[in-house]
Coordinates of C-alpha atoms in Angstrom, one line a residue:
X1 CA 6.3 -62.9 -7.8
X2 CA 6.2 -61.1 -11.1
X3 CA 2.0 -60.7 -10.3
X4 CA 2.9 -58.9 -6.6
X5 CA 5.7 -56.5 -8.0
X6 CA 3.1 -55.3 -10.7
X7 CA 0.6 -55.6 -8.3
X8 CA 2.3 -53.3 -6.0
X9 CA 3.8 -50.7 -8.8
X10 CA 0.3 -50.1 -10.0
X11 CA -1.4 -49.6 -6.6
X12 CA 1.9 -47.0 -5.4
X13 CA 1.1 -45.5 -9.5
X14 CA -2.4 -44.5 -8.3
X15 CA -1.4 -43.5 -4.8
X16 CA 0.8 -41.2 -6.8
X17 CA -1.9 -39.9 -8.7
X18 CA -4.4 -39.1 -6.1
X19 CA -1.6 -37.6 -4.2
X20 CA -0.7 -35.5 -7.0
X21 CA -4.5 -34.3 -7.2
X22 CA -4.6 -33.5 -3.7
X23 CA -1.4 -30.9 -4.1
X24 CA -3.6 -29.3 -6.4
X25 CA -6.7 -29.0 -4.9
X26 CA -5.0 -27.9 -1.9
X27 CA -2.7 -25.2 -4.2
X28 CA -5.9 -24.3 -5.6
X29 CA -7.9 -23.9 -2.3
X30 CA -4.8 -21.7 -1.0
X31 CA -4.6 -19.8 -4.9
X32 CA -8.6 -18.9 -4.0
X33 CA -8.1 -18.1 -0.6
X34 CA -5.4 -15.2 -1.6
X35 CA -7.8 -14.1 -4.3
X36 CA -10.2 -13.6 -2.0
X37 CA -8.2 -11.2 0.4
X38 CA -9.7 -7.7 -0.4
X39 CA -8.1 -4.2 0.8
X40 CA -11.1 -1.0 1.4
X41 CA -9.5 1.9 1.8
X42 CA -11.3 4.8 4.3
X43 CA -10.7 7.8 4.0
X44 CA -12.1 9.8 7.1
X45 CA -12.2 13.0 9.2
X46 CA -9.3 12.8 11.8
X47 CA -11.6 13.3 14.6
X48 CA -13.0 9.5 14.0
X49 CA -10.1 8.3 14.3
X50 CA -10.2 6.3 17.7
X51 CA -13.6 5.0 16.8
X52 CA -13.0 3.7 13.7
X53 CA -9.6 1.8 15.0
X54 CA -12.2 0.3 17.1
X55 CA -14.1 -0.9 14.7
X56 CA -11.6 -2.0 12.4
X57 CA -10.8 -4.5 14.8
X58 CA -13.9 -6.1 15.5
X59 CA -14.5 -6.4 11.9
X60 CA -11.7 -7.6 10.5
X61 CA -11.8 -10.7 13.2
X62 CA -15.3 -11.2 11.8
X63 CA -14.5 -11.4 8.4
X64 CA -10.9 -12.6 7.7
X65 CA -10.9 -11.7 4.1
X66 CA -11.2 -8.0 4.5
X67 CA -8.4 -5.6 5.3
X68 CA -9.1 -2.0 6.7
X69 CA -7.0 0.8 5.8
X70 CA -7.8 4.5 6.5
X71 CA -6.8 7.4 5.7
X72 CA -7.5 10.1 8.2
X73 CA -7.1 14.1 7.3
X74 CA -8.9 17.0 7.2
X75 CA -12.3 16.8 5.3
X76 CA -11.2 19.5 2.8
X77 CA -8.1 17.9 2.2
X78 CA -9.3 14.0 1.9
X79 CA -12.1 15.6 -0.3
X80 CA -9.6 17.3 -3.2
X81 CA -7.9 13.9 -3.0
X82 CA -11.0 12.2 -4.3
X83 CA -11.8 14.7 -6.6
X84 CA -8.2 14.4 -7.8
X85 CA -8.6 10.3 -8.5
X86 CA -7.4 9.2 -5.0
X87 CA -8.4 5.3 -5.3
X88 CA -10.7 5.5 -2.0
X89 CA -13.8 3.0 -1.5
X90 CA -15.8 4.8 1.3
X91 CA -15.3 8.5 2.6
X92 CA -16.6 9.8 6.0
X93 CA -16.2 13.2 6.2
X94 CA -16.8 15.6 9.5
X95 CA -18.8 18.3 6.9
X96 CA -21.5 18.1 4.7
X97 CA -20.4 20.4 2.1
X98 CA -17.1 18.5 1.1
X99 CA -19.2 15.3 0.9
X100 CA -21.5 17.1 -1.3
X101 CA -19.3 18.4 -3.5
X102 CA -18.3 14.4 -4.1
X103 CA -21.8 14.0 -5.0
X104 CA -22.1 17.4 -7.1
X105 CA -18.8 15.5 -9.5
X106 CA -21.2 12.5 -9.6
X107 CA -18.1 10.7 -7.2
X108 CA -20.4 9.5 -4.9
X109 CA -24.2 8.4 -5.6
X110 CA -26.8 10.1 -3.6
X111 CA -28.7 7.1 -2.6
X112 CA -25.0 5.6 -1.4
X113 CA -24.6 7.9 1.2
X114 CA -26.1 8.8 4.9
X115 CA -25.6 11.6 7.8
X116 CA -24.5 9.0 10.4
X117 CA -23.3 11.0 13.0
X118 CA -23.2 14.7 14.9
X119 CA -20.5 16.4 17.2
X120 CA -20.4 19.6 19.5
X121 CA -17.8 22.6 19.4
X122 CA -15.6 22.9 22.1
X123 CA -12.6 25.5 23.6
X124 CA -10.0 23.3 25.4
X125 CA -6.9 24.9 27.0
X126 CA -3.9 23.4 29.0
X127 CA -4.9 21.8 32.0
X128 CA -3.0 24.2 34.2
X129 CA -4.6 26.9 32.3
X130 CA -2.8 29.9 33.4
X131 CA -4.5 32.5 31.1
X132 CA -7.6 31.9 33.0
X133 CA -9.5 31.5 29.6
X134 CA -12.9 30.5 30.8
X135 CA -15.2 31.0 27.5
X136 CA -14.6 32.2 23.6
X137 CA -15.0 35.8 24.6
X138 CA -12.3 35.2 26.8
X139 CA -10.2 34.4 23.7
X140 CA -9.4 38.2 23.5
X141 CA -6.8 38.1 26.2
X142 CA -5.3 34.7 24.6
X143 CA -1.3 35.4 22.8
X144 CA -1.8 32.4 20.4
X145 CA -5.3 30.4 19.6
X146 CA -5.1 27.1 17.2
X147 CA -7.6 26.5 15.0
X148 CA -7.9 23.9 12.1
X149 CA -7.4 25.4 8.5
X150 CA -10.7 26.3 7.4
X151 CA -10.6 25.4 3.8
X152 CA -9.4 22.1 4.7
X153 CA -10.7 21.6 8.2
X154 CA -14.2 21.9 8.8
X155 CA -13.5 22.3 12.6
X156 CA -11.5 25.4 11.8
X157 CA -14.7 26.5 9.6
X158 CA -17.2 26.0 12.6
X159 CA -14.7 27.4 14.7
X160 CA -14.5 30.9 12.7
X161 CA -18.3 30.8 12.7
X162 CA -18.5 30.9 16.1
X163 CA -16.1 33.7 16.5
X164 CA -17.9 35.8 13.7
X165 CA -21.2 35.3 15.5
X166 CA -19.8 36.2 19.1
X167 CA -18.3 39.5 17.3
X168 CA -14.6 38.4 18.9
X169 CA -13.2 37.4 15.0
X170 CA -11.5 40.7 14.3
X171 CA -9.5 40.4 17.5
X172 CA -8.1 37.2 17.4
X173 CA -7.6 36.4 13.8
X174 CA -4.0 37.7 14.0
X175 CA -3.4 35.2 17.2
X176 CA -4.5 32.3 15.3
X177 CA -2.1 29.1 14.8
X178 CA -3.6 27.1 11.9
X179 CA -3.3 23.0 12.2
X180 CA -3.8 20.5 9.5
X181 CA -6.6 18.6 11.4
X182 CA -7.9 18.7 14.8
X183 CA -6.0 16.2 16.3
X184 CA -2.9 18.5 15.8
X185 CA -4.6 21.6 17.1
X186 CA -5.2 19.6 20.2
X187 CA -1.7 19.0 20.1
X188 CA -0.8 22.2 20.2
X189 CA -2.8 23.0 23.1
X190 CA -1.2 19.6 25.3
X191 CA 2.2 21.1 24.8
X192 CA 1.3 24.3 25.7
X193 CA 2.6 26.0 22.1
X194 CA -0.8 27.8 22.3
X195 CA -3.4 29.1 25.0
X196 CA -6.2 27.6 23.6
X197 CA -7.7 25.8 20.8
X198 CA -11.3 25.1 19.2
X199 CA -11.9 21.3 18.4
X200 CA -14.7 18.8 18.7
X201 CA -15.6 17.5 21.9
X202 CA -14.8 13.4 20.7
X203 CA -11.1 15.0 20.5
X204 CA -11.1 17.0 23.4
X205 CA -12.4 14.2 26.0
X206 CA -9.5 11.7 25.1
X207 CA -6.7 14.2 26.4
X208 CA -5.3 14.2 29.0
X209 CA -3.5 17.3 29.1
X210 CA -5.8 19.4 27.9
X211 CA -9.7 20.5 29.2
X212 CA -12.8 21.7 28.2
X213 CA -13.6 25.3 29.4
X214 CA -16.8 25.5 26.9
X215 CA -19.1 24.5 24.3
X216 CA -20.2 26.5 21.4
X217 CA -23.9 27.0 21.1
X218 CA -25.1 25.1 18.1
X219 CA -26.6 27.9 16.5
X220 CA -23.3 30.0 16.5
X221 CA -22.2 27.4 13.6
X222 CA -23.1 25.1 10.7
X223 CA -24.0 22.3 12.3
X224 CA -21.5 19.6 12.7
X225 CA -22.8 16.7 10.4
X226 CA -20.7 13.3 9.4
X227 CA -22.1 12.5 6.1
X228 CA -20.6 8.8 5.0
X229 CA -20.5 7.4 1.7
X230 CA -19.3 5.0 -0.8
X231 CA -17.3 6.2 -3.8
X232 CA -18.8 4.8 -7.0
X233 CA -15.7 3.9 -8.6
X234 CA -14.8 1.3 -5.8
X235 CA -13.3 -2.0 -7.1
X236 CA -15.1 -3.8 -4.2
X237 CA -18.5 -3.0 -4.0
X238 CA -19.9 -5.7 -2.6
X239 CA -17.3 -5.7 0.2
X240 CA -17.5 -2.3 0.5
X241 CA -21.4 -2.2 0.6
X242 CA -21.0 -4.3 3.6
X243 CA -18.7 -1.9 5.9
X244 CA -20.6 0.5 4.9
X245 CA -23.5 -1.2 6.7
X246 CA -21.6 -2.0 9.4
X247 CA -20.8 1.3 10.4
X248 CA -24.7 2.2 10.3
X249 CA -25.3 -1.2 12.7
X250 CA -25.9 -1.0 16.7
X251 CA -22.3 -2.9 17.0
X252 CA -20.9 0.4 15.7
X253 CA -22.8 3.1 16.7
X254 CA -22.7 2.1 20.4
X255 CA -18.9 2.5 19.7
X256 CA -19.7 5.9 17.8
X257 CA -21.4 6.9 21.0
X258 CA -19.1 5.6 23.7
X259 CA -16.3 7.7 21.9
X260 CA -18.5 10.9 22.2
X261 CA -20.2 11.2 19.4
X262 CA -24.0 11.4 18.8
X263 CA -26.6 10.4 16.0
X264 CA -28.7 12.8 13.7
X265 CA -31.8 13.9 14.8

């Protein structure tokens, strides 16, 4: 009897041990797992902001250990937050100057970085339209025009190039309503607070308040390059490096495309 009882402490002793082992493996396994959970911050022109929702879905379901979060803005504007130590992993910008600046304060490494995409330049006004605005020179007979910020918006820069080169700058400069980004000049326009505004056509073609009346010739303006990169002080480079590639792959520029925009030639 003595035998079985010692029998039977020692066999539920090791039981107890291997079940104790198997707690910590499985701690372990669930310690690694949460290690392994990596945040990349975006920060990108507003006007890719309904793509790159988009994509931020699909990728996250394909790779469970990666967390998107964006920041969208003005180019100008996300820009001087980089410059000013923002911590940032990748930055897609609607102008190729404000990337390049990155690159000029050694932020961002040449080789790191790629045009990706192009837009067009487009006057939209309320749907109902009751100014009869028809084209920019029509702009003249407009009470209030919005128009992104130019130092901060490079939609608002393109826009006052185009208004320069069709000679109709001097005349409605003092009817201008500056926005933070594009998506709130388009705002603007939906609630009628203005008669008309100048924004990218990916913006323009997701309203539903608001229409396009025309498109600005591409050599009235800079052209209208995306430039994206990967900042060089990014704590995860590796998954960083592989977003980055994603947004370059078919997958995303199909979505690129479907949402308006267009590659660089």
């Amino acid at each position: 009897m003595k035998k079985f009882s010692y029998l039977l402490f020692s066999i539920m002793l090791v039981l107890g041990i291997l079940s104790g082992c198997g707690s910590q493996e499985q701690q372990k396994s669930k310690d690694t797992s949460k290690e392994s959970q990596v945040e990349i911050t975006v920060s990108a022109a507003a006007s890719l902001q309904d793509a790159l929702n988009s994509l931020k879905t699909t990728y996250e379901k394909e790779h469970s250990n990666v967390k998107i979060t964006y920041n969208f803005g003005g180019s100008g504007a996300l820009q001087q937050q980089i410059s000013q130590g923002a911590p940032v992993d990748l930055f897609f910008s609607a102008a190729e100057d404000k990337f390049d600046q990155l690159v000029k304060e050694g932020l961002i490494e040449k080789s790191q970085g790629v045009d990706l995409l192009s837009n067009d330049l487009v006057l939209v006004v309320p749907k109902k339209n009751e100014t009869g605005i028809q084209n920019f020179q029509d702009l003249t007979k407009a009470k209030k025009v919005a128009l992104g910020t130019p130092e901060a918006v490079p939609a608002g820069q393109y826009a006052t190039e185009t208004l320069k080169n069709i000679k109709v700058w001097n005349t409605v400069k003092p009817k201008v309503v500056y926005a933070k980004d594009v998506r709130q000049v388009l705002t603007y326009v939906e609630t009628g607070n203005v008669d008309a505004g100048i924004v990218y056509r990916t913006d323009a073609i997701v309203s539903k308040k608001a229409k396009i009346v025309a498109v600005a010739d591409d050599k009235s303006h800079t052209p209208i390059i995306y430039p994206l990169g990967m900042i060089k002080d990014s704590q995860h480079t590796k998954e960083t490096k592989a977003f980055y590639d994603f947004l370059q792959s078919k997958k995303a520029m199909d979505v690129f495309k479907s949402c308006g925009f267009k590659g660089v030639k």
